Every structure is written in C-alpha cells, then in structure tokens.
C-alpha cells in the first residue's frame, strides 16, 4: 500500500510542474505571468509534502491492513489527485474567489479523508496502539479542518483570507509530526 | 513484478486528471463543461482502484512467477493503460454512444486479461493453492464480463444503459475481495 | 537501481498513451486518424515491455552494482526515454520514411546500451556467473542489432521494410528469455 | 524516503521528454527546431542522473532519518522538480541569456539543498560516520556551487559561458562518487 501511495504522491507532486508552461519570450519579464502558477505550485508542493510526510509516519505504525483501509487510502489519494487541477485553476486565474474556495474544498475533503483513514487504522490496531497514543484527540487535524471550513466562504469576501489561511495551516504542519516520531522512538527503547 | 505494476497503475490513475483542463473563466459556472470529464474521471479512478486492490490481493498469494505470467501481466496493464484515452473520449463527448461502447470494450478486454493472468497464476500454484480456493469459479468475474458484453451494443440504444452498467459493476467490486483476504487469514492461523 | 529503472520504464510505457489525443468527434470514424498513433503505441508498448522483462531477469542474477553499472543503466534508460518521442513522430506522420528510420536508430542505440550494461554486469560477476552462462554469445541480441541496422536505411526504399522488421524482432523477443529463467531454476536446485 | 525520491526523480527525468514535441513535418530537416530542446534535455537528463546517483549512494550510508531530514529531502526535490521548466524555457528560446541564468539559479539552489541534506544526515550519524569520512570537506560540491554562481551573471555577457560551465560541471560529476563507494566497500571488509 505504501509503494502505491508513494508512487501516486510522487506523480501528483511532479505533474503539477507541467502546468507551469515555459513562456514564449526570453526575458525575465516574460516570467511574470507564470508567477501566480509558480506560487500556487509552491503551496501545493508543500501540502502534498505534508501529506506524504504524515502518511509515511502513520504507515510506520501500521502492522496490518484490510480491504476497507485500502479503499480509505484510495479515497484520500482521490482528493489529493485533484490538487493539480485546483492548483492550475487558481494559478491561471490569479487567485480569484471561486478557485480559492474550490482549493479549500479539496483541502477539506482531503483532511476528512485522512481522518477517516487514521480512524480506521487506529481501530484495527486498538486503543493502546502507537498511533492512537501518538495522535490522541488529533486537535491539530480538527483545527485545520475548521480553518478550511472558514476559508471556503470567506473567499467571496476577499481571496486574501483563504490565501492567508492556507499558508498558515501549511506552516503549522510543516513541522514534522514529532508525536508519532517520539512514540516510535520510545517504543523502540 | 508488483513494483512495476504498482508504478504503472499509479501513473494511469494520476495522468487521467491531466485530461481535466482547468477552465479559463474563474466562476463556478465555468466548471460546468468540466463536469463530464470529472464524472468519467471518478468512474475510471474507481475502476483502476478496483484493479489495483484485486491485483494486490492476488499477488499476495503468488509465490513464483514465470515469463508467461510476466507477459500476461503486461497484457493486463496494456488494456488498463487505454482507460485514460477512453475516459477522455467519453468525457469530452458527454457520454455519446460510440465512446461509451469503446469504454466497455476496454473494460471487457481488461477483465479478460485479468482472468487470463489469474488462470496462469492458479495453474502455476496448483488446484489447492490459496488463490484457486479463494477465487473458486470466479462467478463475480464472469458476471462482470457478461454485463460489459451487454453494455457495449446497448450504448447505441441509449448511452444510459452502459452508463448504469459500468456504475453498477464498479459498486459490485468496490467491496474488497474478502475471499482472498479470508483465505490468507485462515492460512496464517 | 531496479526500483528507479522500474519507475522510469513504468512512466515511459504510460506517457506514450498521452500522445493518443482523444478525437473531437464522437463517432467510431473519428477514431481513424488516431489509428496510426495507436499502432505505434502498441509496438512501443511491446518493446518497452520486452526491455522491462529482460532487464528484470538480468537484475535477478546481479549481486553487486558499481558506479559504472549505474551509469550504463541510465544510458539505457536515456535511449528508451526517447521511444515516446519517435513513437509520436511516426504515429503522427503515418509511418513516413524519416520517422521510421529514426525509430530504428533509437531501437539500435537502446540495444547497444543494453549490450554494454549486460557486458559490464557479466564482467563484475565473472565468466562463470549465472548471467554469463545464460546469455552466452548473445546471438539473439546481435541478430536484432543487425536487423535494426538494415531497417534504418531501407526506410528510404519503403517504410514497409523497417515496419516489418520492427514487428518481427518484437515477436522474436516476446518469448521471455527462458535462458536466464532456466539457469536461475537450475541454480536454485 | 528512498522509494519516494526515486519515484519523483524517475518522473522528472521522464516528463522532460514530453517537452520535446514531435514536429509536424516528416523530414529530418523538420527535427532541426527540436534540436535545442533535445540538447537541453540531454544536459538535464545527465544532471538528474547525477543527483539520483549521488542521492542513492548517500542514502546507502544513512541508517536513521528524522522529520527534518525528510523535509530537507523534499526541499531538494522541489528544486529538481523545476529542472523540466527551466529546460523547456532554455530549449524553446535557443539558450538566450535569461533562461540560461535561471537554469543556473535552479542548479545552484539544488546544490545548496543537497548540501543541507548531506549536512543534516552527517549530523544525525556523527563525525566518524561513513558519509562524513567519505565526503570530507566536500570540495567538489563547493567548487560546483562557485562555478554556478559565476555562470549566472556571465549569461548576460554571452550565454556560451554558462553553457560551457554547466557541461563542464556535469562531466566533472559524471564520474560516480567513488569516495562513498570505497568507504562502503572498506566498511564491509
């Protein structure tokens, strides 16, 4: 399951760069229209990176997998596979309200899908499993989902609000999930 | 063999999303022309997911592989690699009869290729192998092929018939193949 | 090395399908212009499949790898990565002489690169290694290269000659390399 | 971490070939406009190959990985993922000054990212680790970064200077990093 997920995430992260078409002119000024696409690429790269990082840590604590978990994983990959589309749409339209809102919808759906996957893995491994103890009540995950839910409608006030929220949540997660890392280290000792 | 197949399936599932071009307008209404492409993407994502899931379970019971099995596997990947093409053709043409029929042809060919691969692996491992006992007469596989065969010509009556059949067969397989899962669990005990 | 090569081959085999653009019309007749692209896709799929198959068998006999072997492997992947380009060029131009000749150049270069890689691996493992004994004088490889060398100039007489040669050589290799398979089996007993 | 990185590098190396669009004409002369794209593809293929090769050797000496290392690795992959973009921009504009300078910026940033990753892995494993002893003061890495820093502004004198520098540095690294290879061999004895 990890090899397949790694493959899909590796492809998602890389094909987004294909949306940044090389401009026809040969001056630095010709790069200016590519800038929004570049910025949304950077943000999406970081989000996919965060998911890969957390997914990787979560699977390290996973001993057995069943068919339901495989589908919950595919469900997560489905939402993440839409990231290149919403990245391209926001980038091309210079972060207009509707694309920014849809970006949030995809992030929210991916976060929900991740929570479902995490819950199923926790259930399969019991309440005292490494993952269950490391993640706890998953406050970080819940706050992120709440923030996405705020970001989506606020895009129609001004797209700067969801923009700021998406950057903030990304920074917030950029710190690797030490919770699982520490639990694994303790378990090994 | 599994790493290569996983790679190909991961790429197939992800490049399909490239066919969903980000619209030029920045309103939600501009997404409407993308809707058929999105729907056919969802269906194809589920089909590739089903194949990955079943393929993964089948290879778990596989101990040895020969050259013929490697080619039977490539034969399956060949038909699955045509899924993005028929997905794009159906999506762009709002599920017109010919694209819907061709979608069925590819699904039928992939199902036949899967059956060939399964038969070869069963033969290599003997009648009392895990896979042979788990799959049995493979009624589920046979009914699916029959349904595809019905769907193809019926597209020329109305494309709603194959549409309904493809969704139905997908739902029918969405349930992971517990047969193999249970057999593996029993064998381990 | 195998994981990376498998990844590259999986991507090559799959991105070729992107060159087959879904036609705008929704009738079977609209597929006719796609036919040459489809035929060249089938041929290239088989060639990449053959390389994957043989590469896989060769690496099974490989115990240690050095920097030179890593680069010889990348050299092979470089030529194979050009297959999608020559496939698209031949397909779009309905198998005109120059594209057919260039297709042969790429196949010849890939065959030479494979021979170099094979020679280096044999050298690293000694004359009595599994691979050395299985491959022997590699008559099959040498005949293929000779046939490609004939095919290239003959494209300018008529593109049917290289066309026939490429199909012939593919069929000739489609049979998995039992030499290595048998040697491995014997070695295991 | 290696599987994911291998996946990303395999995709980067392969999607660059998609930028080389098959020309519409069917004569060898029609390939001439593709030549700059081909040359920049060859150079970028070699650079990604070098990174893969060195990355592979470095990870062979790596025993444990933490969250910071995972992000340093993603940071490296981010810069390498921009290689297809700058390759396309230089190729399309026949190696004009600005694209050649930007190519150098991406190479410099990737080299810095590699140095950061290497430093973090060395720190995690201690001063007497295999990697620390093999790489030493990493003179080769430092000279490369210096040369990129010279190449970037010199593009505005004539793009031939950065062109020559990028080819030179590539040749300079094409020789696999025997330092690590030898250290591993010695450690095994």
XYZ file of C-alpha atoms in Angstrom:
756
model
C 0.000 0.000 0.000
C 2.861 2.367 0.834
C 4.640 1.789 -2.515
C 1.465 2.565 -4.467
C 0.643 5.648 -2.372
C 4.229 6.884 -2.646
C 4.003 6.442 -6.407
C 0.742 8.387 -6.671
C 2.003 11.201 -4.405
C 5.304 11.366 -6.333
C 3.388 11.729 -9.597
C 0.941 14.324 -8.216
C 3.792 16.455 -6.874
C 5.646 16.293 -10.186
C 2.883 16.713 -12.760
C 1.820 19.997 -11.178
C 5.016 21.455 -12.600
C 3.726 20.631 -16.095
C 1.026 23.273 -15.568
C 3.748 25.922 -15.422
C 4.191 26.360 -19.177
C 7.525 27.860 -20.240
C 6.766 31.394 -21.559
C 7.487 32.223 -25.203
C 9.567 35.331 -24.541
C 13.138 35.002 -23.313
C 13.275 37.868 -20.784
C 12.793 37.719 -17.036
C 9.754 39.971 -17.542
C 8.145 37.139 -19.529
C 8.160 35.077 -16.359
C 5.771 37.462 -14.633
C 2.588 35.765 -15.987
C 3.969 32.449 -14.712
C 4.352 33.832 -11.171
C 0.839 33.008 -9.876
C 1.189 29.464 -11.262
C 4.557 29.232 -9.507
C 3.170 30.434 -6.183
C 0.269 28.011 -6.263
C 2.739 25.265 -7.260
C 4.877 26.033 -4.174
C 1.844 25.910 -1.876
C 0.560 22.656 -3.376
C 4.035 21.105 -3.290
C 4.179 21.843 0.436
C 0.695 20.403 1.032
C 1.468 17.182 -0.846
C 4.793 17.058 1.025
C 2.972 17.356 4.350
C 0.588 14.557 3.388
C 3.438 12.339 2.247
C 5.341 13.021 5.470
C 2.385 12.303 7.778
C 1.212 9.353 5.688
C 4.713 7.886 5.869
C 4.816 8.263 9.661
C 1.328 6.822 10.047
C 2.116 3.733 7.945
C 5.251 3.113 10.014
C 2.967 2.370 12.954
C 0.661 0.219 10.829
C 1.087 -3.536 11.130
C -1.943 -4.911 9.296
C -4.161 -3.573 6.603
C -7.586 -4.708 5.408
C -9.714 -4.032 2.364
C -11.553 -1.128 3.997
C -8.251 0.563 4.844
C -7.074 0.103 1.228
C -10.187 1.904 -0.006
C -9.924 4.645 2.623
C -6.391 5.169 1.353
C -7.565 5.355 -2.273
C -10.241 7.818 -1.164
C -7.511 10.071 0.279
C -5.448 9.731 -2.921
C -8.514 10.665 -4.977
C -8.867 14.046 -3.256
C -5.138 14.676 -3.394
C -5.174 13.849 -7.123
C -7.480 16.852 -7.586
C -4.847 19.190 -6.130
C -3.099 19.704 -9.516
C -6.458 20.721 -11.032
C -7.334 23.301 -8.380
C -3.711 24.493 -8.358
C -3.879 25.140 -12.092
C -7.292 26.815 -11.828
C -6.182 29.173 -9.015
C -2.852 29.899 -10.669
C -4.346 30.710 -14.073
C -7.000 32.978 -12.603
C -4.696 34.884 -10.272
C -6.336 33.549 -7.110
C -9.918 34.604 -7.949
C -12.643 33.844 -5.322
C -14.183 30.683 -6.851
C -10.863 28.874 -7.493
C -9.644 29.798 -3.999
C -12.850 28.428 -2.479
C -12.572 25.191 -4.504
C -8.951 24.832 -3.409
C -10.255 24.874 0.155
C -12.965 22.331 -0.645
C -10.329 19.911 -1.927
C -8.087 20.537 1.111
C -11.041 19.999 3.457
C -12.095 16.808 1.676
C -8.502 15.504 1.796
C -8.300 16.303 5.507
C -11.565 14.447 6.142
C -10.317 11.502 4.067
C -7.084 11.465 6.085
C -9.049 11.470 9.347
C -11.175 8.546 8.152
C -8.054 6.588 7.177
C -6.420 7.377 10.527
C -9.524 6.337 12.436
C -9.739 3.021 10.575
C -6.058 2.250 11.184
C -6.432 3.156 14.868
C -9.488 0.892 15.122
C -7.626 -2.010 13.510
C -4.740 -1.642 15.974
C -6.585 -0.923 19.225
C -6.807 1.989 21.653
C -3.369 1.459 23.092
C -1.609 1.275 19.751
C 1.302 3.568 18.972
C -0.752 5.588 16.510
C -3.711 6.021 18.886
C -1.484 7.293 21.671
C 0.606 9.478 19.394
C -2.289 11.202 17.689
C -4.570 11.424 20.727
C -7.591 13.590 20.011
C -5.875 14.972 16.912
C -6.539 18.603 17.835
C -4.184 19.752 15.084
C -6.226 17.920 12.458
C -9.513 19.261 13.816
C -8.322 22.878 13.896
C -7.082 22.567 10.291
C -10.479 21.330 9.116
C -12.210 24.141 10.985
C -9.909 26.689 9.341
C -10.576 25.275 5.847
C -14.317 25.471 6.580
C -13.886 29.153 7.453
C -11.656 29.803 4.423
C -14.108 28.482 1.814
C -16.969 31.021 2.216
C -14.570 33.846 3.125
C -13.054 33.634 -0.385
C -16.117 35.570 -1.566
C -15.323 38.456 0.805
C -11.736 38.605 -0.389
C -9.486 35.791 -1.669
C -6.736 37.086 0.651
C -8.424 35.419 3.652
C -8.320 31.835 2.298
C -4.858 32.606 0.879
C -3.589 33.544 4.318
C -5.327 30.580 5.944
C -3.878 28.018 3.502
C -0.350 29.386 4.031
C -0.863 29.449 7.808
C -2.136 25.857 8.013
C 0.757 24.711 5.800
C 3.332 26.377 8.085
C 1.529 24.859 11.048
C 2.004 21.337 9.626
C 5.420 21.892 8.115
C 6.838 20.917 11.462
C 7.032 17.124 11.131
C 4.632 15.153 13.295
C 7.024 14.616 16.229
C 4.175 12.955 18.134
C 4.450 9.752 16.094
C 8.239 10.036 15.754
C 8.690 10.252 19.534
C 6.265 7.418 20.193
C 8.158 5.160 17.783
C 11.476 6.091 19.414
C 10.070 5.398 22.910
C 8.585 2.099 21.753
C 11.957 1.051 20.345
C 13.739 1.812 23.643
C 6.510 -7.503 -10.905
C 4.362 -5.872 -8.226
C 6.542 -2.734 -8.045
C 6.337 -2.225 -11.809
C 2.574 -2.870 -11.915
C 2.016 -0.557 -8.957
C 4.027 2.095 -10.779
C 2.021 1.761 -13.990
C -1.319 1.780 -12.128
C -0.231 4.790 -10.041
C 0.645 6.687 -13.227
C -2.561 5.694 -15.050
C -4.720 6.799 -12.116
C -2.908 10.147 -11.897
C -2.480 11.157 -15.542
C -6.216 10.901 -16.107
C -6.531 14.045 -14.039
C -4.417 15.869 -16.642
C -7.312 15.455 -19.097
C -9.414 17.700 -16.845
C -8.101 21.015 -18.143
C -8.572 23.963 -15.791
C -11.226 26.220 -17.399
C -10.270 29.762 -18.423
C -13.089 31.527 -16.603
C -12.916 31.985 -12.838
C -16.560 31.328 -11.893
C -18.125 28.126 -10.660
C -20.271 28.199 -13.827
C -17.069 27.801 -15.840
C -16.611 24.408 -14.233
C -19.794 23.081 -15.848
C -18.062 21.984 -19.119
C -15.503 20.113 -16.990
C -18.241 18.136 -15.218
C -18.493 15.208 -17.708
C -14.683 14.893 -17.656
C -14.853 14.870 -13.852
C -17.552 12.194 -13.746
C -15.686 9.925 -16.140
C -12.522 10.565 -14.089
C -14.296 9.422 -10.905
C -15.561 6.249 -12.580
C -12.155 5.423 -14.079
C -10.397 6.180 -10.781
C -12.676 3.646 -9.083
C -12.061 1.021 -11.800
C -8.264 1.404 -11.627
C -8.578 1.342 -7.832
C -10.519 -1.937 -8.019
C -7.891 -3.469 -10.308
C -5.076 -2.311 -8.043
C -6.870 -3.709 -5.000
C -7.601 -7.119 -6.548
C -4.179 -7.297 -8.234
C -2.544 -6.561 -4.886
C -4.529 -9.324 -3.160
C -3.822 -11.797 -5.969
C -0.055 -11.165 -5.900
C -0.034 -11.693 -2.130
C -0.914 -15.337 -2.799
C 1.658 -15.630 -5.589
C 4.921 -17.333 -4.704
C 6.601 -17.823 -8.094
C 6.311 -16.076 -11.379
C 7.430 -17.116 -14.869
C 7.904 -15.343 -18.182
C 4.381 -16.148 -19.374
C 2.892 -14.634 -16.215
C 5.021 -11.500 -16.696
C 3.582 -11.073 -20.189
C 0.028 -11.809 -19.064
C 0.528 -9.049 -16.517
C 1.805 -6.630 -19.175
C -1.191 -7.578 -21.319
C -3.495 -6.519 -18.475
C -1.553 -3.268 -17.997
C -1.850 -2.572 -21.720
C -5.660 -2.569 -21.606
C -5.715 -0.578 -18.396
C -3.359 1.967 -19.983
C -6.110 2.664 -22.548
C -8.517 3.688 -19.768
C -7.285 7.343 -19.755
C -7.912 7.528 -23.515
C -11.490 6.207 -23.373
C -12.126 8.295 -20.250
C -11.087 11.435 -22.109
C -13.097 10.479 -25.194
C -16.301 9.810 -23.201
C -15.806 12.873 -21.022
C -15.246 15.253 -23.926
C -18.214 13.953 -25.865
C -20.655 13.979 -22.956
C -21.041 10.197 -22.923
C -22.043 9.756 -26.592
C -22.840 6.188 -27.793
C -19.537 5.299 -29.541
C -17.247 6.448 -26.689
C -19.463 4.650 -24.152
C -19.274 1.464 -26.224
C -15.491 1.737 -26.548
C -15.212 2.292 -22.787
C -16.970 -1.059 -22.398
C -14.674 -2.735 -24.925
C -11.638 -1.650 -22.891
C -13.261 -2.777 -19.617
C -14.156 -6.137 -21.176
C -10.654 -6.610 -22.589
C -9.116 -5.731 -19.218
C -11.438 -8.198 -17.466
C -10.452 -10.947 -19.932
C -6.758 -10.076 -19.441
C -7.234 -10.269 -15.654
C -8.906 -13.674 -15.988
C -6.015 -14.958 -18.137
C -3.478 -13.708 -15.583
C -5.458 -15.269 -12.723
C -5.737 -18.584 -14.549
C -1.984 -18.680 -15.242
C -1.126 -17.911 -11.613
C -3.605 -20.555 -10.392
C -2.077 -23.087 -12.816
C 1.455 -22.311 -11.588
C 0.401 -22.821 -7.961
C -1.905 -25.849 -8.248
C -5.597 -26.554 -7.655
C -5.323 -26.430 -3.901
C -3.483 -23.138 -3.791
C -4.814 -20.243 -1.752
C -5.793 -18.308 -4.866
C -7.577 -21.262 -6.502
C -9.653 -21.922 -3.402
C -10.344 -18.244 -2.750
C -11.494 -17.410 -6.249
C -13.272 -20.696 -6.969
C -15.291 -20.484 -10.178
C -14.960 -16.694 -10.154
C -18.664 -16.103 -10.697
C -18.208 -12.396 -9.907
C -15.681 -12.040 -12.729
C -17.863 -13.939 -15.186
C -20.982 -11.876 -14.438
C -18.986 -8.655 -14.895
C -17.767 -9.752 -18.309
C -21.300 -10.730 -19.308
C -22.568 -7.296 -18.216
C -19.874 -5.483 -20.220
C -20.795 -7.583 -23.253
C -24.406 -6.459 -22.840
C -23.393 -2.827 -22.253
C -21.373 -2.422 -25.457
C -24.156 -2.854 -28.074
C -26.786 -1.273 -25.810
C -24.868 2.030 -25.994
C -26.462 2.502 -29.426
C -29.964 2.247 -27.958
C -29.151 4.817 -25.274
C -25.816 5.552 -23.553
C -27.659 5.496 -20.210
C -27.685 1.678 -20.256
C -23.878 1.208 -20.396
C -23.507 4.152 -18.005
C -25.723 2.425 -15.445
C -24.000 -0.932 -16.003
C -20.472 0.479 -15.524
C -21.501 2.208 -12.282
C -23.266 -0.959 -11.091
C -20.322 -3.260 -11.793
C -17.986 -0.775 -10.065
C -20.164 -0.716 -6.923
C -20.326 -4.504 -7.098
C -16.492 -4.733 -6.950
C -15.933 -1.811 -4.609
C -16.341 -4.273 -1.782
C -12.792 -5.616 -1.398
C -12.254 -9.223 -2.367
C -12.764 -10.716 1.113
C -12.452 -14.200 -0.421
C -8.681 -13.888 -0.781
C -8.334 -11.851 2.429
C -10.120 -14.534 4.471
C -8.170 -17.365 2.863
C -4.877 -15.636 3.725
C -6.028 -15.077 7.312
C -7.093 -18.728 7.652
C -3.810 -19.918 6.147
C -1.875 -17.807 8.630
C -3.761 -19.311 11.618
C 18.683 0.538 -9.158
C 15.796 -1.764 -10.054
C 13.197 0.436 -8.316
C 14.370 3.528 -10.192
C 14.542 1.694 -13.555
C 11.113 0.156 -12.978
C 9.798 3.642 -12.243
C 11.262 5.129 -15.410
C 10.036 2.230 -17.576
C 6.573 2.411 -15.989
C 6.383 6.122 -16.783
C 7.684 5.722 -20.354
C 5.153 2.990 -21.097
C 2.304 5.082 -19.707
C 3.050 8.568 -21.009
C 3.073 7.292 -24.584
C -0.680 6.914 -24.233
C -0.909 10.687 -23.667
C 0.176 11.175 -27.283
C -3.034 9.495 -28.388
C -5.276 12.549 -28.110
C -8.981 11.791 -27.800
C -10.609 12.898 -31.085
C -13.194 15.696 -31.015
C -15.879 13.809 -32.921
C -17.913 11.139 -31.142
C -18.182 8.526 -33.917
C -16.056 5.458 -34.479
C -14.999 7.060 -37.798
C -13.376 9.851 -35.793
C -11.008 7.281 -34.335
C -9.476 6.585 -37.766
C -6.883 9.422 -37.531
C -5.835 8.043 -34.141
C -5.166 4.580 -35.624
C -1.505 5.141 -36.642
C -0.783 6.600 -33.202
C -2.462 3.529 -31.679
C -0.440 1.084 -33.783
C 2.849 2.766 -32.952
C 1.761 2.820 -29.286
C 1.170 -0.959 -29.369
C 4.586 -1.595 -30.921
C 6.382 0.689 -28.463
C 4.471 -0.801 -25.519
C 5.711 -4.248 -26.569
C 9.318 -3.009 -26.952
C 9.348 -1.326 -23.524
C 7.694 -4.474 -22.138
C 10.474 -6.627 -23.637
C 13.140 -4.382 -22.131
C 11.447 -4.424 -18.753
C 11.140 -8.212 -18.884
C 14.774 -8.820 -19.869
C 16.075 -6.108 -17.543
C 14.145 -7.697 -14.689
C 15.611 -11.130 -15.422
C 19.119 -9.712 -15.782
C 18.970 -7.876 -12.453
C 17.782 -11.055 -10.736
C 21.221 -12.528 -11.473
C 23.015 -9.360 -10.358
C 24.525 -9.388 -6.881
C 26.644 -6.225 -6.808
C 26.498 -2.977 -8.686
C 29.103 -0.233 -9.106
C 29.049 3.357 -10.293
C 29.850 2.410 -13.882
C 26.937 -0.031 -13.986
C 24.614 2.661 -12.598
C 25.605 4.964 -15.438
C 25.349 2.226 -18.073
C 21.823 1.665 -16.778
C 20.995 5.385 -17.022
C 22.419 5.343 -20.563
C 19.961 2.590 -21.485
C 17.091 4.490 -19.853
C 18.072 7.608 -21.811
C 17.562 5.865 -25.174
C 14.369 4.203 -24.011
C 13.087 7.607 -22.849
C 13.255 8.725 -26.481
C 10.837 5.975 -27.531
C 7.730 8.117 -26.768
C 9.150 10.877 -28.995
C 9.834 8.626 -32.013
C 6.538 6.833 -31.405
C 4.679 10.144 -31.594
C 6.644 11.273 -34.648
C 5.984 8.020 -36.587
C 2.364 7.879 -35.497
C 1.590 11.471 -36.479
C 3.249 11.146 -39.871
C 1.660 7.812 -40.786
C 4.955 5.925 -40.754
C 6.853 8.165 -43.209
C 10.463 7.176 -44.093
C 12.416 9.581 -41.819
C 10.407 8.844 -38.640
C 10.635 5.102 -39.340
C 14.409 5.381 -39.757
C 14.751 7.401 -36.541
C 12.639 4.816 -34.710
C 15.240 2.250 -35.787
C 18.109 4.494 -34.656
C 16.610 4.693 -31.173
C 15.983 0.921 -31.074
C 19.567 0.255 -32.236
C 21.021 2.675 -29.668
C 18.924 1.082 -26.903
C 20.089 -2.393 -27.983
C 23.735 -1.250 -27.897
C 23.174 0.344 -24.470
C 21.627 -2.914 -23.231
C 24.614 -4.898 -24.532
C 27.037 -2.544 -22.758
C 25.100 -2.880 -19.500
C 24.998 -6.675 -19.862
C 28.731 -6.837 -20.580
C 29.558 -4.716 -17.523
C 27.378 -6.841 -15.247
C 28.914 -10.040 -16.658
C 32.416 -8.613 -16.085
C 31.579 -7.698 -12.473
C 30.311 -11.227 -11.786
C 32.862 -13.347 -13.671
C 32.788 -15.738 -16.648
C 31.069 -18.492 -14.763
C 28.305 -16.318 -13.390
C 24.683 -17.216 -13.988
C 24.215 -14.345 -16.416
C 27.351 -15.143 -18.434
C 26.327 -18.767 -18.876
C 22.692 -17.939 -19.587
C 23.348 -15.321 -22.226
C 26.396 -16.973 -23.804
C 27.369 -15.216 -27.020
C 24.021 -13.423 -27.075
C 23.287 -14.340 -30.695
C 19.700 -13.117 -30.304
C 20.929 -9.651 -29.310
C 23.423 -9.499 -32.150
C 20.901 -10.531 -34.813
C 18.460 -7.888 -33.548
C 21.075 -5.154 -33.839
C 21.975 -6.325 -37.347
C 18.301 -6.217 -38.344
C 17.877 -2.673 -36.973
C 20.980 -1.616 -38.922
C 19.366 -2.996 -42.085
C 15.998 -1.421 -41.273
C 17.282 2.155 -40.914
C 18.490 2.813 -44.498
C 15.775 0.597 -46.010
C 13.137 3.041 -44.701
C 14.037 5.254 -47.660
C 13.199 2.477 -50.139
C 9.847 1.856 -48.489
C 8.822 2.287 -44.828
C 7.177 -1.152 -45.005
C 10.606 -2.847 -44.677
C 11.535 -1.300 -41.307
C 7.903 -1.696 -40.220
C 8.050 -5.434 -40.923
C 11.481 -5.739 -39.283
C 10.425 -3.970 -36.061
C 7.350 -6.188 -35.723
C 9.428 -9.294 -36.470
C 12.127 -8.502 -33.914
C 9.443 -7.726 -31.321
C 7.741 -11.104 -31.894
C 11.154 -12.738 -31.735
C 11.766 -11.306 -28.238
C 8.206 -11.566 -26.986
C 9.087 -15.054 -25.878
C 10.553 -14.408 -22.419
C 14.262 -15.031 -22.033
C 13.982 -18.639 -20.817
C 17.788 -18.877 -20.875
C 18.118 -16.837 -17.687
C 14.935 -18.275 -16.155
C 16.178 -21.843 -16.607
C 19.631 -21.016 -15.284
C 18.107 -19.498 -12.143
C 15.878 -22.535 -11.658
C 18.848 -24.913 -12.092
C 20.966 -22.829 -9.709
C 18.211 -22.968 -7.087
C 18.014 -26.793 -7.300
C 12.225 8.045 1.769
C 14.322 6.476 -0.987
C 11.310 4.957 -2.761
C 9.506 8.302 -2.851
C 12.629 10.201 -4.005
C 13.342 7.571 -6.656
C 9.771 7.959 -7.851
C 9.993 11.749 -8.084
C 13.385 11.632 -9.848
C 12.133 8.955 -12.263
C 9.150 11.139 -13.148
C 11.217 14.339 -13.509
C 13.683 12.613 -15.830
C 10.873 11.212 -17.972
C 8.420 14.104 -18.224
C 11.122 16.360 -19.631
C 10.863 14.308 -22.803
C 7.226 15.438 -23.122
C 8.522 18.968 -23.765
C 10.124 17.702 -26.976
C 7.027 17.891 -29.152
C 7.117 15.675 -32.255
C 7.395 18.046 -35.266
C 4.591 18.135 -37.811
C 6.786 17.595 -40.890
C 8.136 14.138 -41.662
C 11.654 15.045 -42.860
C 14.886 15.039 -40.893
C 15.051 18.805 -41.554
C 11.862 19.176 -39.502
C 13.795 17.919 -36.496
C 16.096 20.953 -36.560
C 13.783 23.170 -34.421
C 13.639 20.339 -31.874
C 17.452 20.251 -31.573
C 17.828 22.893 -28.806
C 15.110 21.158 -26.803
C 16.958 17.871 -27.333
C 20.306 19.304 -26.198
C 18.834 20.829 -23.068
C 17.043 17.503 -22.436
C 20.362 15.623 -22.629
C 22.021 18.052 -20.185
C 19.118 17.916 -17.735
C 18.922 14.117 -18.002
C 22.600 13.943 -17.008
C 22.088 16.353 -14.074
C 19.098 14.425 -12.721
C 21.100 11.219 -13.276
C 23.982 12.652 -11.223
C 21.636 13.640 -8.411
C 19.988 10.227 -8.430
C 23.385 8.507 -8.382
C 24.780 10.591 -5.512
C 21.495 10.544 -3.602
C 21.428 6.755 -3.906
C 24.991 6.455 -2.575
C 24.295 8.901 0.260
C 21.169 7.040 1.394
C 23.105 3.764 1.423
C 25.133 5.183 4.312
C 22.035 6.500 6.078
C 20.718 4.421 8.965
C 18.130 6.694 10.573
C 16.046 9.530 9.288
C 14.093 12.209 11.163
C 11.415 14.701 10.207
C 13.915 17.465 9.443
C 15.796 15.174 7.043
C 12.525 14.277 5.307
C 11.824 17.969 4.715
C 15.394 18.693 3.603
C 14.910 15.902 1.081
C 11.615 17.387 -0.134
C 13.368 20.752 -0.413
C 15.944 19.180 -2.736
C 13.198 17.505 -4.777
C 11.392 20.843 -5.065
C 14.363 22.494 -6.816
C 14.959 19.447 -9.004
C 11.267 19.493 -9.976
C 11.887 22.921 -11.532
C 14.522 21.462 -13.871
C 11.920 20.467 -16.527
C 10.601 24.054 -16.513
C 13.998 25.717 -16.996
C 14.960 23.017 -19.505
C 11.886 23.829 -21.576
C 12.458 27.585 -21.281
C 16.121 27.372 -22.380
C 15.353 24.880 -25.138
C 12.491 26.926 -26.614
C 14.474 30.140 -26.582
C 17.662 28.693 -28.069
C 19.713 29.262 -24.926
C 19.015 33.000 -24.539
C 20.690 34.835 -21.590
C 17.789 34.964 -19.108
C 16.820 31.269 -19.431
C 20.474 30.245 -19.155
C 20.848 32.351 -15.993
C 17.675 30.868 -14.481
C 18.919 27.355 -15.304
C 21.978 28.201 -13.191
C 19.826 29.568 -10.360
C 17.941 26.262 -10.193
C 21.185 24.238 -10.331
C 22.694 26.414 -7.571
C 19.592 26.114 -5.389
C 19.550 22.317 -5.894
C 23.255 22.131 -4.968
C 22.631 24.156 -1.801
C 19.639 21.940 -0.952
C 21.802 18.841 -1.465
C 24.490 20.282 0.833
C 21.893 20.997 3.531
C 20.534 17.446 3.267
C 24.058 15.996 3.409
C 24.951 18.111 6.436
C 21.809 17.025 8.298
C 22.451 13.344 7.571
C 26.099 13.708 8.647
C 24.974 15.427 11.870
C 22.489 12.636 12.615
C 25.181 9.974 12.145
C 28.192 11.632 13.822
C 31.606 12.878 12.700
C 33.058 9.441 12.247
C 30.197 8.118 10.164
C 30.842 6.603 6.758
C 29.293 9.588 4.978
C 31.253 12.178 6.978
C 34.556 10.463 6.246
C 33.715 9.805 2.595
C 32.605 13.321 1.766
C 35.131 15.156 3.958
C 35.107 18.874 3.244
C 33.150 18.254 0.039
C 35.471 20.368 -2.105
C 33.784 19.031 -5.247
C 30.410 20.328 -4.073
C 31.813 23.713 -3.104
C 33.611 24.236 -6.432
C 30.393 23.354 -8.316
C 28.399 25.936 -6.375
C 31.091 28.549 -7.005
C 31.004 27.778 -10.734
C 27.189 28.096 -10.860
C 27.477 31.447 -9.057
C 29.909 32.607 -11.748
C 27.762 31.208 -14.563
C 24.566 33.062 -13.610
C 25.689 36.701 -14.168
C 28.020 35.732 -17.039
C 24.972 34.636 -19.073
C 24.397 38.325 -19.786
C 27.867 38.673 -21.343
C 27.298 35.647 -23.559
C 25.192 32.529 -22.912
C 28.136 30.422 -24.104
C 29.901 30.896 -20.744
C 27.140 29.338 -18.571
C 26.614 26.742 -21.317
C 30.247 25.679 -21.100
C 30.201 25.752 -17.283
C 27.088 23.565 -16.985
C 28.548 20.971 -19.368
C 31.890 21.066 -17.527
C 30.365 20.605 -14.074
C 28.234 17.745 -15.413
C 31.287 15.947 -16.835
C 33.076 16.577 -13.546
C 30.321 14.757 -11.617
C 29.590 12.103 -14.224
C 32.319 10.071 -12.601
C 30.392 8.283 -9.833
C 31.195 9.319 -6.286
C 33.854 6.639 -5.645
C 34.519 8.226 -2.247
C 31.341 6.796 -0.762
C 31.568 3.578 -2.789
C 35.079 2.873 -1.485
C 34.176 3.714 2.097
C 31.252 1.284 1.954
C 33.474 -1.437 0.489
C 36.127 -0.855 3.178
C 33.486 -0.845 5.908
C 32.129 -4.155 4.632
C 35.628 -5.758 4.739
